């Protein structure tokens, strides 16, 4: 089975608890106003990779505690992510899945592939980004409507300690002069400031 991918980071410390392999899937139908990742919306863009190939990259990455799925919309590729997540859990790593759908919506839909993905997710962070509820006081999320669902015991210990975990961004400067920033922050503002710097303002 193949996954349509926007990007992979083999190790990051700002997309969930601890050091994580991170997969941004390509394609999102939700189109939140103020989304900082519009380049992930198009379902035709990105790159198709075999689940086995991605799993092999994960297995060969040292010192990670888990894998994060974000996007794009992970539940739009739930079957392939379920297959991958089952292998990830098999080698003792955790799975964090982000979704722009609400948990209630997913449960009500009662789709087999969505339930399957839930069954291999340790921590689900659900709900669309809402610009008018912009709030960076909690880790890994950008608006106050988003929720943390501790679906297994793996991260239960964080449930009452979330506010003590700071939000961070990582900045990668590439040889070709491009800059990649990930994590949780005011991305639209950061992009605007970088553009101003580029234009020498
Ligand atoms: S669900 Fe995520 S990727 Fe999709 S539009 Fe909303 S913020 Fe952007």
XYZ file of N, CA, C and O and ligand atoms in Angstrom:
812
model
N 0.849 -1.201 0.000
C 0.000 0.000 0.000
C 0.886 1.252 0.000
O 1.981 1.230 0.563
N 0.389 2.314 -0.648
C 1.199 3.529 -0.725
C 0.576 4.680 0.060
O -0.643 4.750 0.202
N 1.476 5.573 0.505
C 1.037 6.785 1.199
C 1.451 7.985 0.366
O 2.573 8.010 -0.145
N 0.558 8.947 0.252
C 0.937 10.185 -0.433
C 1.482 11.153 0.615
O 0.780 11.530 1.552
N 2.743 11.496 0.433
C 3.493 12.228 1.451
C 3.810 13.646 1.001
O 4.217 13.853 -0.142
N 3.660 14.604 1.902
C 4.159 15.954 1.640
C 5.621 16.024 2.058
O 6.480 16.475 1.311
N 5.920 15.525 3.256
C 7.282 15.607 3.751
C 7.523 14.639 4.901
O 6.578 14.271 5.604
N 8.781 14.270 5.069
C 9.173 13.432 6.210
C 10.352 14.092 6.904
O 11.272 14.573 6.240
N 10.322 14.116 8.226
C 11.516 14.491 9.002
C 11.858 13.260 9.822
O 11.003 12.750 10.553
N 13.070 12.777 9.703
C 13.391 11.527 10.403
C 13.504 11.733 11.914
O 13.291 10.795 12.679
N 13.850 12.959 12.323
C 13.873 13.200 13.774
C 13.567 14.665 14.085
O 14.208 15.566 13.562
N 12.574 14.877 14.925
C 12.244 16.224 15.369
C 11.805 16.139 16.827
O 11.253 15.113 17.262
N 12.034 17.233 17.561
C 11.641 17.223 18.984
C 10.495 18.190 19.249
O 10.242 18.539 20.400
N 9.824 18.648 18.189
C 8.787 19.669 18.411
C 7.406 19.278 17.852
O 6.549 20.126 17.685
N 7.220 17.984 17.551
C 5.931 17.552 17.008
C 5.349 16.435 17.862
O 4.979 15.379 17.363
N 5.306 16.689 19.184
C 4.788 15.674 20.090
C 5.837 15.353 21.135
O 6.920 15.938 21.145
N 5.513 14.403 22.046
C 6.430 14.087 23.136
C 7.740 13.458 22.638
O 7.718 12.539 21.824
N 8.859 13.969 23.152
C 10.160 13.368 22.856
C 10.605 13.530 21.413
O 10.048 14.318 20.646
N 11.623 12.760 21.062
C 12.132 12.786 19.687
C 11.273 11.870 18.822
O 11.003 10.725 19.196
N 10.835 12.376 17.668
C 9.893 11.603 16.859
C 10.226 11.671 15.370
O 10.695 12.693 14.873
N 9.938 10.581 14.688
C 9.927 10.536 13.233
C 8.587 11.183 12.846
O 7.551 10.891 13.442
N 8.611 12.054 11.859
C 7.389 12.808 11.587
C 6.990 12.745 10.108
O 7.831 12.986 9.235
N 5.740 12.424 9.873
C 5.259 12.267 8.491
C 4.116 13.241 8.221
O 3.050 13.155 8.843
N 4.321 14.173 7.292
C 3.254 15.063 6.845
C 2.627 14.415 5.615
O 3.295 14.257 4.582
N 1.372 14.006 5.721
C 0.718 13.417 4.551
C 0.230 14.542 3.637
O 0.026 15.676 4.083
N 0.033 14.185 2.371
C -0.406 15.180 1.386
C -1.909 15.049 1.152
O -2.411 13.949 0.943
N -2.608 16.178 1.173
C -4.044 16.170 0.886
C -4.872 16.472 2.114
O -4.795 15.754 3.116
N -5.619 17.574 2.060
C -6.521 17.904 3.171
C -7.763 18.582 2.605
O -7.658 19.591 1.912
N -8.961 18.043 2.917
C -10.201 18.630 2.399
C -10.805 19.662 3.353
O -11.833 20.258 3.046
N -10.184 19.888 4.507
C -10.848 20.677 5.552
C -10.711 22.186 5.322
O -11.637 22.943 5.576
N -9.547 22.593 4.813
C -9.306 23.993 4.426
C -9.650 25.003 5.530
O -10.464 25.914 5.322
N -9.033 24.841 6.678
C -9.230 25.794 7.783
C -8.750 27.175 7.350
O -7.676 27.286 6.752
N -9.499 28.185 7.731
C -9.052 29.547 7.457
C -7.824 29.804 8.356
O -7.838 29.489 9.535
N -6.754 30.323 7.757
C -5.537 30.590 8.530
C -4.606 29.397 8.630
O -3.611 29.450 9.353
N -4.918 28.317 7.906
C -4.030 27.141 7.912
C -2.624 27.558 7.480
O -2.461 28.237 6.470
N -1.627 27.129 8.237
C -0.240 27.478 7.917
C 0.414 26.467 6.996
O 1.608 26.559 6.727
N -0.366 25.481 6.514
C 0.233 24.418 5.692
C -0.596 24.187 4.429
O -0.886 23.040 4.068
N -0.964 25.271 3.751
C -1.847 25.146 2.574
C -1.217 24.314 1.464
O -1.918 23.731 0.638
N 0.108 24.249 1.448
C 0.789 23.458 0.425
C 0.497 21.959 0.587
O 0.777 21.178 -0.310
N -0.098 21.571 1.713
C -0.430 20.149 1.914
C -1.875 19.825 1.492
O -2.306 18.690 1.627
N -2.634 20.790 0.995
C -4.053 20.546 0.689
C -4.274 19.682 -0.556
O -5.190 18.865 -0.593
N -3.467 19.915 -1.594
C -3.693 19.292 -2.902
C -3.489 17.761 -2.849
O -2.409 17.285 -2.523
N -4.533 17.016 -3.203
C -4.461 15.552 -3.150
C -3.646 14.950 -4.296
O -3.368 13.756 -4.302
N -3.305 15.781 -5.296
C -2.539 15.263 -6.447
C -1.046 15.518 -6.269
O -0.229 14.999 -7.019
N -0.679 16.395 -5.333
C 0.731 16.775 -5.192
C 1.468 15.774 -4.289
O 0.945 14.726 -3.939
N 2.705 16.108 -3.943
C 3.472 15.250 -3.040
C 4.069 14.058 -3.753
O 4.163 14.033 -4.981
N 4.398 13.063 -2.965
C 5.120 11.900 -3.487
C 4.487 10.635 -2.929
O 4.147 10.591 -1.738
N 4.333 9.622 -3.792
C 3.780 8.354 -3.311
C 4.910 7.443 -2.854
O 5.839 7.174 -3.621
N 4.832 6.991 -1.614
C 5.868 6.082 -1.095
C 5.207 4.827 -0.547
O 4.124 4.888 0.042
N 5.863 3.682 -0.737
C 5.361 2.422 -0.192
C 5.448 2.460 1.336
O 6.448 2.943 1.900
N 4.426 1.942 1.992
C 4.413 1.869 3.460
C 5.655 1.120 3.965
O 6.301 1.535 4.943
N 6.037 0.032 3.279
C 7.213 -0.756 3.705
C 8.492 0.077 3.672
O 9.361 -0.068 4.525
N 8.566 0.934 2.640
C 9.752 1.781 2.490
C 9.834 2.781 3.657
O 10.893 3.012 4.236
N 8.694 3.350 4.012
C 8.672 4.313 5.122
C 9.002 3.591 6.430
O 9.765 4.086 7.251
N 8.427 2.400 6.604
C 8.690 1.657 7.837
C 10.176 1.344 7.972
O 10.752 1.434 9.062
N 10.807 1.016 6.850
C 12.231 0.715 6.910
C 13.029 1.953 7.327
O 13.999 1.855 8.095
N 12.617 3.142 6.869
C 13.279 4.380 7.308
C 13.103 4.564 8.823
O 14.026 4.952 9.527
N 11.900 4.269 9.312
C 11.621 4.431 10.750
C 12.480 3.461 11.566
O 13.109 3.837 12.552
N 12.524 2.197 11.104
C 13.289 1.176 11.831
C 14.771 1.523 11.890
O 15.475 1.176 12.826
N 15.243 2.228 10.874
C 16.672 2.574 10.830
C 16.988 3.908 11.496
O 18.113 4.374 11.430
N 15.994 4.535 12.108
C 16.243 5.812 12.801
C 16.467 5.529 14.280
O 15.634 4.905 14.930
N 17.600 5.991 14.781
C 17.968 5.725 16.183
C 17.335 6.765 17.113
O 17.084 7.908 16.710
N 17.146 6.374 18.344
C 16.786 7.288 19.431
C 15.508 8.090 19.194
O 15.489 9.310 19.396
N 14.480 7.437 18.727
C 13.168 8.082 18.671
C 12.213 7.280 19.560
O 12.401 6.086 19.736
N 11.234 7.977 20.134
C 10.274 7.228 20.955
C 8.982 6.961 20.205
O 8.150 6.197 20.648
N 8.825 7.641 19.072
C 7.587 7.393 18.349
C 7.530 8.091 17.011
O 8.504 8.681 16.547
N 6.341 8.010 16.430
C 6.103 8.579 15.103
C 4.868 9.471 15.181
O 3.899 9.143 15.872
N 4.952 10.615 14.503
C 3.808 11.532 14.450
C 3.275 11.592 13.026
O 4.036 11.730 12.075
N 1.945 11.484 12.903
C 1.267 11.657 11.609
C 0.567 13.009 11.648
O -0.255 13.270 12.531
N 0.862 13.856 10.687
C 0.124 15.104 10.565
C 0.002 15.470 9.105
O 0.285 14.647 8.229
N -0.436 16.667 8.817
C -0.662 16.880 7.388
C -0.766 18.333 7.008
O -0.229 19.196 7.688
N -1.638 18.299 5.947
C -2.562 17.336 5.345
C -3.501 16.691 6.386
O -3.479 17.034 7.541
N -4.341 15.788 5.925
C -5.286 15.143 6.839
C -5.014 13.642 6.916
O -5.362 12.899 5.987
N -4.413 13.178 8.014
C -4.103 11.759 8.146
C -5.308 10.820 7.952
O -5.162 9.735 7.383
N -6.506 11.228 8.395
C -7.643 10.303 8.272
C -8.094 10.111 6.822
O -8.860 9.182 6.533
N -7.614 10.954 5.907
C -7.917 10.734 4.481
C -7.053 9.608 3.909
O -7.274 9.177 2.781
N -6.054 9.179 4.652
C -5.214 8.054 4.207
C -5.122 7.033 5.341
O -4.054 6.498 5.647
N -6.264 6.822 5.977
C -6.293 6.026 7.212
C -5.843 4.576 7.004
O -5.156 4.016 7.862
N -6.199 3.971 5.874
C -5.860 2.545 5.699
C -4.355 2.352 5.647
O -3.804 1.460 6.308
N -3.679 3.199 4.854
C -2.219 3.063 4.741
C -1.545 3.417 6.063
O -0.583 2.766 6.482
N -2.062 4.423 6.756
C -1.454 4.808 8.038
C -1.683 3.736 9.101
O -0.834 3.509 9.954
N -2.836 3.073 9.020
C -3.094 1.973 9.961
C -2.067 0.857 9.755
O -1.480 0.341 10.716
N -1.850 0.519 8.482
C -0.886 -0.538 8.165
C 0.499 -0.158 8.713
O 1.183 -0.967 9.345
N 0.884 1.102 8.473
C 2.191 1.566 8.939
C 2.246 1.608 10.469
O 3.211 1.147 11.086
N 1.193 2.143 11.082
C 1.177 2.291 12.538
C 1.229 0.929 13.238
O 1.865 0.790 14.293
N 0.587 -0.074 12.641
C 0.613 -1.413 13.266
C 2.055 -1.920 13.307
O 2.487 -2.521 14.308
N 2.830 -1.641 12.258
C 4.243 -2.065 12.242
C 5.054 -1.252 13.252
O 5.933 -1.767 13.935
N 4.744 0.040 13.341
C 5.452 0.929 14.274
C 5.250 0.450 15.711
O 6.168 0.357 16.500
N 4.003 0.112 16.050
C 3.699 -0.359 17.404
C 4.408 -1.692 17.668
O 4.810 -1.974 18.784
N 4.551 -2.458 16.604
C 5.204 -3.772 16.714
C 6.661 -3.667 17.140
O 7.224 -4.629 17.677
N 7.310 -2.514 16.879
C 8.709 -2.372 17.328
C 8.791 -1.468 18.573
O 9.846 -0.930 18.904
N 7.659 -1.291 19.237
C 7.666 -0.625 20.548
C 7.673 0.886 20.511
O 7.961 1.529 21.524
N 7.343 1.492 19.370
C 7.289 2.957 19.305
C 5.844 3.427 19.472
O 4.900 2.663 19.252
N 5.695 4.689 19.843
C 4.352 5.238 20.035
C 3.867 5.939 18.763
O 4.660 6.290 17.889
N 2.560 6.155 18.702
C 1.948 6.824 17.541
C 1.101 8.011 18.012
O 0.219 7.858 18.869
N 1.428 9.168 17.467
C 0.624 10.383 17.697
C 0.011 10.771 16.357
O 0.714 10.920 15.355
N -1.318 10.903 16.337
C -2.000 11.273 15.099
C -2.736 12.592 15.292
O -3.515 12.746 16.234
N -2.473 13.525 14.386
C -3.230 14.778 14.355
C -4.372 14.618 13.361
O -4.232 13.932 12.352
N -5.481 15.289 13.630
C -6.566 15.329 12.651
C -7.318 16.652 12.757
O -7.465 17.203 13.859
N -7.789 17.120 11.615
C -8.623 18.315 11.598
C -10.087 17.972 11.846
O -10.930 18.865 11.998
N -10.428 16.680 11.852
C -11.784 16.261 12.213
C -11.870 16.204 13.742
O -10.867 15.990 14.417
N -13.069 16.350 14.270
C -13.199 16.185 15.716
C -13.322 14.691 16.032
O -13.766 13.893 15.205
N -12.941 14.348 17.233
C -13.024 12.947 17.682
C -14.477 12.472 17.604
O -14.766 11.361 17.153
N -15.398 13.336 18.004
C -16.819 12.966 17.986
C -17.268 12.649 16.552
O -18.000 11.688 16.306
N -16.806 13.453 15.589
C -17.173 13.252 14.184
C -16.635 11.907 13.688
O -17.329 11.150 13.000
N -15.401 11.623 14.091
C -14.775 10.362 13.658
C -15.533 9.166 14.244
O -15.833 8.198 13.548
N -15.871 9.261 15.531
C -16.591 8.148 16.174
C -17.966 7.953 15.547
O -18.395 6.835 15.275
N -18.647 9.079 15.281
C -20.000 9.011 14.723
C -19.986 8.421 13.309
O -20.885 7.675 12.922
N -18.927 8.757 12.552
C -18.831 8.259 11.165
C -18.720 6.734 11.157
O -19.183 6.062 10.234
N -18.081 6.181 12.192
C -17.956 4.736 12.358
C -17.446 4.030 11.089
O -17.985 2.995 10.681
N -16.431 4.624 10.463
C -15.841 3.993 9.271
C -14.771 3.013 9.735
O -13.976 3.365 10.616
N -14.708 1.858 9.082
C -13.747 0.843 9.524
C -12.319 1.385 9.524
O -11.585 1.239 10.497
N -11.923 2.045 8.423
C -10.513 2.491 8.337
C -10.195 3.576 9.367
O -9.075 3.672 9.856
N -11.191 4.389 9.727
C -10.961 5.412 10.748
C -10.842 4.747 12.123
O -9.973 5.090 12.915
N -11.719 3.789 12.395
C -11.638 3.072 13.675
C -10.319 2.320 13.792
O -9.716 2.243 14.871
N -9.859 1.758 12.658
C -8.579 1.039 12.662
C -7.443 1.983 13.054
O -6.594 1.638 13.874
N -7.445 3.176 12.449
C -6.360 4.123 12.757
C -6.422 4.547 14.234
O -5.391 4.647 14.901
N -7.627 4.744 14.740
C -7.758 5.071 16.175
C -7.175 3.949 17.041
O -6.536 4.214 18.055
N -7.386 2.706 16.594
C -6.976 1.553 17.420
C -5.458 1.445 17.579
O -4.981 0.754 18.470
N -4.690 2.131 16.706
C -3.222 2.052 16.814
C -2.615 3.418 17.173
O -1.408 3.615 17.069
N -3.470 4.344 17.575
C -3.003 5.686 17.958
C -2.948 5.785 19.481
O -3.917 5.468 20.161
N -1.805 6.229 20.017
C -1.695 6.418 21.470
C -2.276 7.754 21.885
O -3.008 7.849 22.868
N -1.895 8.784 21.130
C -2.412 10.125 21.431
C -2.993 10.710 20.157
O -2.309 10.761 19.120
N -4.274 11.106 20.235
C -4.943 11.755 19.102
C -5.105 13.230 19.451
O -5.571 13.559 20.546
N -4.699 14.104 18.546
C -4.954 15.539 18.749
C -5.926 15.946 17.662
O -5.622 15.849 16.464
N -7.142 16.320 18.071
C -8.224 16.473 17.098
C -8.799 17.884 17.059
O -8.641 18.668 17.992
N -9.468 18.149 15.943
C -10.155 19.429 15.764
C -9.412 20.309 14.776
O -8.186 20.269 14.689
N -10.177 21.110 14.013
C -9.549 21.980 13.019
C -8.864 23.167 13.669
O -9.227 23.562 14.786
N -7.889 23.746 12.973
C -7.296 24.997 13.441
C -8.334 26.100 13.252
O -8.886 26.265 12.170
N -8.623 26.847 14.322
C -9.587 27.956 14.218
C -8.870 29.256 14.528
O -8.453 29.485 15.674
N -8.746 30.062 13.465
C -7.985 31.302 13.559
C -8.473 32.200 14.697
O -7.686 32.818 15.410
N -9.819 32.253 14.853
C -10.370 33.141 15.887
C -10.158 32.588 17.295
O -10.465 33.260 18.284
N -9.651 31.339 17.381
C -9.353 30.771 18.708
C -7.847 30.539 18.847
O -7.408 29.645 19.564
N -7.076 31.327 18.112
C -5.617 31.192 18.117
C -5.081 31.216 19.545
O -5.382 32.116 20.324
N -4.297 30.182 19.904
C -3.833 30.057 21.279
C -2.633 29.105 21.298
O -2.751 27.940 20.912
N -1.500 29.624 21.736
C -0.286 28.789 21.748
C 0.097 28.375 23.166
O 1.227 28.001 23.426
N -0.874 28.422 24.099
C -0.518 28.145 25.492
C -0.378 26.647 25.780
O 0.130 26.271 26.833
N -0.839 25.796 24.852
C -0.705 24.348 25.079
C 0.217 23.769 24.004
O 0.329 24.333 22.915
N 0.875 22.645 24.314
C 1.862 22.142 23.359
C 1.260 21.557 22.074
O 0.208 20.923 22.116
N 1.945 21.829 20.956
C 1.717 21.188 19.642
C 0.436 21.608 18.940
O 0.139 21.118 17.857
N -0.375 22.476 19.556
C -1.630 22.904 18.908
C -1.672 24.420 18.795
O -1.036 25.118 19.574
N -2.454 24.902 17.808
C -2.493 26.332 17.555
C -3.787 27.028 17.929
O -3.867 28.256 17.881
N -4.837 26.248 18.303
C -6.072 26.925 18.707
C -6.732 26.197 19.873
O -6.544 24.988 20.062
N -7.494 26.964 20.646
C -7.988 26.454 21.937
C -9.074 25.389 21.797
O -9.404 24.702 22.765
N -9.674 25.242 20.594
C -10.715 24.220 20.400
C -10.128 22.821 20.227
O -10.845 21.819 20.319
N -8.829 22.731 19.942
C -8.242 21.415 19.671
C -8.085 20.619 20.977
O -7.879 21.198 22.044
N -8.205 19.298 20.860
C -8.229 18.456 22.058
C -7.205 17.334 22.015
O -6.821 16.891 20.942
N -6.830 16.878 23.218
C -5.904 15.755 23.355
C -6.717 14.544 23.807
O -7.417 14.622 24.812
N -6.606 13.454 23.067
C -7.331 12.223 23.454
C -6.297 11.149 23.745
O -5.595 10.695 22.828
N -6.204 10.781 25.017
C -5.217 9.776 25.422
C -5.865 8.408 25.225
O -6.584 7.924 26.086
N -5.626 7.807 24.071
C -6.352 6.583 23.706
C -5.721 5.329 24.308
O -6.350 4.278 24.340
N -4.446 5.447 24.738
C -3.806 4.357 25.484
C -3.137 4.991 26.704
O -3.153 6.216 26.858
N -2.461 4.165 27.496
C -1.788 4.700 28.692
C -0.446 5.354 28.374
O 0.165 5.957 29.258
N 0.026 5.230 27.134
C 1.399 5.658 26.805
C 1.702 7.087 27.254
O 2.788 7.365 27.743
N 0.754 8.005 27.074
C 1.020 9.411 27.423
C 0.055 9.958 28.472
O -0.035 11.158 28.672
N -0.630 9.043 29.161
C -1.604 9.463 30.195
C -0.964 10.378 31.230
O -1.602 11.291 31.759
N 0.341 10.127 31.520
C 1.030 10.917 32.554
C 1.132 12.397 32.167
O 1.395 13.238 33.009
N 0.910 12.697 30.887
C 1.003 14.100 30.449
C -0.318 14.845 30.625
O -0.364 16.075 30.557
N -1.385 14.086 30.830
C -2.728 14.662 30.795
C -2.882 15.895 31.685
O -3.471 16.883 31.270
N -2.319 15.838 32.884
C -2.466 16.983 33.793
C -1.254 17.899 33.808
O -1.150 18.788 34.641
N -0.319 17.641 32.890
C 0.925 18.427 32.878
C 1.132 19.152 31.561
O 2.227 19.647 31.300
N 0.108 19.207 30.726
C 0.304 19.745 29.376
C 0.815 21.184 29.395
O 1.683 21.554 28.608
N 0.277 21.978 30.326
C 0.644 23.401 30.303
C 2.109 23.636 30.678
O 2.657 24.702 30.445
N 2.771 22.611 31.251
C 4.191 22.788 31.610
C 5.111 22.446 30.425
O 6.322 22.603 30.517
N 4.526 21.969 29.318
C 5.365 21.620 28.149
C 5.392 22.829 27.205
O 4.348 23.236 26.691
N 6.572 23.418 26.987
C 6.609 24.613 26.139
C 6.500 24.283 24.655
O 6.936 23.213 24.219
N 5.915 25.197 23.913
C 5.910 25.068 22.455
C 7.237 25.532 21.910
O 7.806 26.497 22.397
N 7.725 24.845 20.890
C 9.013 25.213 20.307
C 8.931 25.077 18.793
O 8.067 24.370 18.277
N 9.855 25.757 18.129
C 9.997 25.523 16.680
C 11.441 25.100 16.411
O 12.340 25.405 17.192
N 11.618 24.362 15.333
C 12.959 24.036 14.846
C 13.116 24.727 13.499
O 12.175 24.775 12.706
N 14.305 25.240 13.251
C 14.583 25.923 11.982
C 15.709 25.184 11.286
O 16.752 24.931 11.892
N 15.478 24.798 10.050
C 16.520 24.128 9.258
C 16.897 24.980 8.059
O 16.010 25.354 7.279
N 18.173 25.271 7.959
C 18.654 26.054 6.812
C 19.267 25.066 5.829
O 20.166 24.309 6.191
N 18.755 25.067 4.607
C 19.285 24.131 3.617
C 20.354 24.796 2.762
O 20.386 26.016 2.617
N 21.221 23.933 2.189
C 22.340 24.441 1.388
C 21.872 25.311 0.226
O 22.562 26.210 -0.209
N 20.669 24.999 -0.298
C 20.172 25.772 -1.449
C 19.544 27.116 -1.030
O 18.941 27.807 -1.837
N 19.675 27.444 0.256
C 19.196 28.745 0.717
C 17.771 28.729 1.244
O 17.297 29.732 1.769
N 17.074 27.574 1.131
C 15.698 27.544 1.645
C 15.714 27.306 3.163
O 16.669 26.762 3.713
N 14.630 27.743 3.785
C 14.503 27.606 5.237
C 13.268 26.755 5.510
O 12.221 26.982 4.909
N 13.391 25.774 6.404
C 12.209 25.000 6.790
C 12.002 25.139 8.292
O 12.927 24.924 9.070
N 10.793 25.544 8.665
C 10.484 25.714 10.089
C 9.332 24.790 10.448
O 8.318 24.764 9.757
N 9.493 24.037 11.530
C 8.366 23.222 12.002
C 8.225 23.359 13.504
O 9.071 23.938 14.173
N 7.138 22.820 14.010
C 6.825 22.961 15.428
C 5.564 23.791 15.554
O 4.754 23.860 14.615
N 5.389 24.443 16.683
C 4.175 25.234 16.891
C 4.545 26.669 17.228
O 5.256 26.926 18.189
N 4.057 27.572 16.399
C 4.330 28.992 16.594
C 3.403 29.785 15.691
O 2.538 29.215 15.022
N 3.615 31.083 15.678
C 2.790 31.950 14.832
C 3.395 31.962 13.416
O 4.100 32.877 13.033
N 3.086 30.899 12.658
C 3.756 30.696 11.363
C 3.464 31.784 10.341
O 4.336 32.157 9.570
N 2.232 32.273 10.333
C 1.912 33.310 9.343
C 2.755 34.555 9.619
O 3.286 35.175 8.705
N 2.945 34.865 10.895
C 3.775 35.998 11.289
C 5.250 35.734 10.968
O 5.953 36.601 10.445
N 5.703 34.502 11.261
C 7.106 34.147 10.975
C 7.361 34.269 9.470
O 8.364 34.837 9.034
N 6.420 33.766 8.647
C 6.581 33.828 7.185
C 6.661 35.278 6.720
O 7.471 35.641 5.879
N 5.795 36.128 7.305
C 5.763 37.537 6.930
C 7.106 38.195 7.277
O 7.694 38.904 6.490
N 7.637 37.881 8.465
C 8.907 38.481 8.893
C 10.058 38.018 8.013
O 10.936 38.804 7.660
N 10.042 36.719 7.651
C 11.119 36.216 6.796
C 11.063 36.890 5.427
O 12.083 37.225 4.820
N 9.825 37.110 4.922
C 9.656 37.767 3.626
C 10.210 39.191 3.681
O 10.905 39.639 2.781
N 9.926 39.869 4.802
C 10.429 41.231 4.968
C 11.963 41.240 4.978
O 12.594 42.095 4.367
N 12.552 40.224 5.671
C 14.011 40.142 5.729
C 14.583 39.961 4.327
O 15.554 40.577 3.928
N 13.887 39.059 3.557
C 14.311 38.746 2.185
C 14.300 40.005 1.327
O 15.172 40.233 0.503
N 13.284 40.844 1.578
C 13.148 42.064 0.768
C 13.962 43.213 1.349
O 13.886 44.353 0.881
N 14.693 42.915 2.449
C 15.600 43.900 3.040
C 14.902 45.006 3.803
O 15.439 46.097 3.968
N 13.678 44.706 4.297
C 12.947 45.754 5.049
C 13.324 45.726 6.525
O 13.655 44.698 7.060
S -6.819 20.326 9.044
Fe -4.661 20.976 9.253
S -3.806 20.884 7.153
Fe -6.044 20.789 6.974
S -6.633 22.905 6.630
Fe -6.818 22.541 8.833
S -4.835 23.168 9.695
Fe -4.567 22.959 7.483
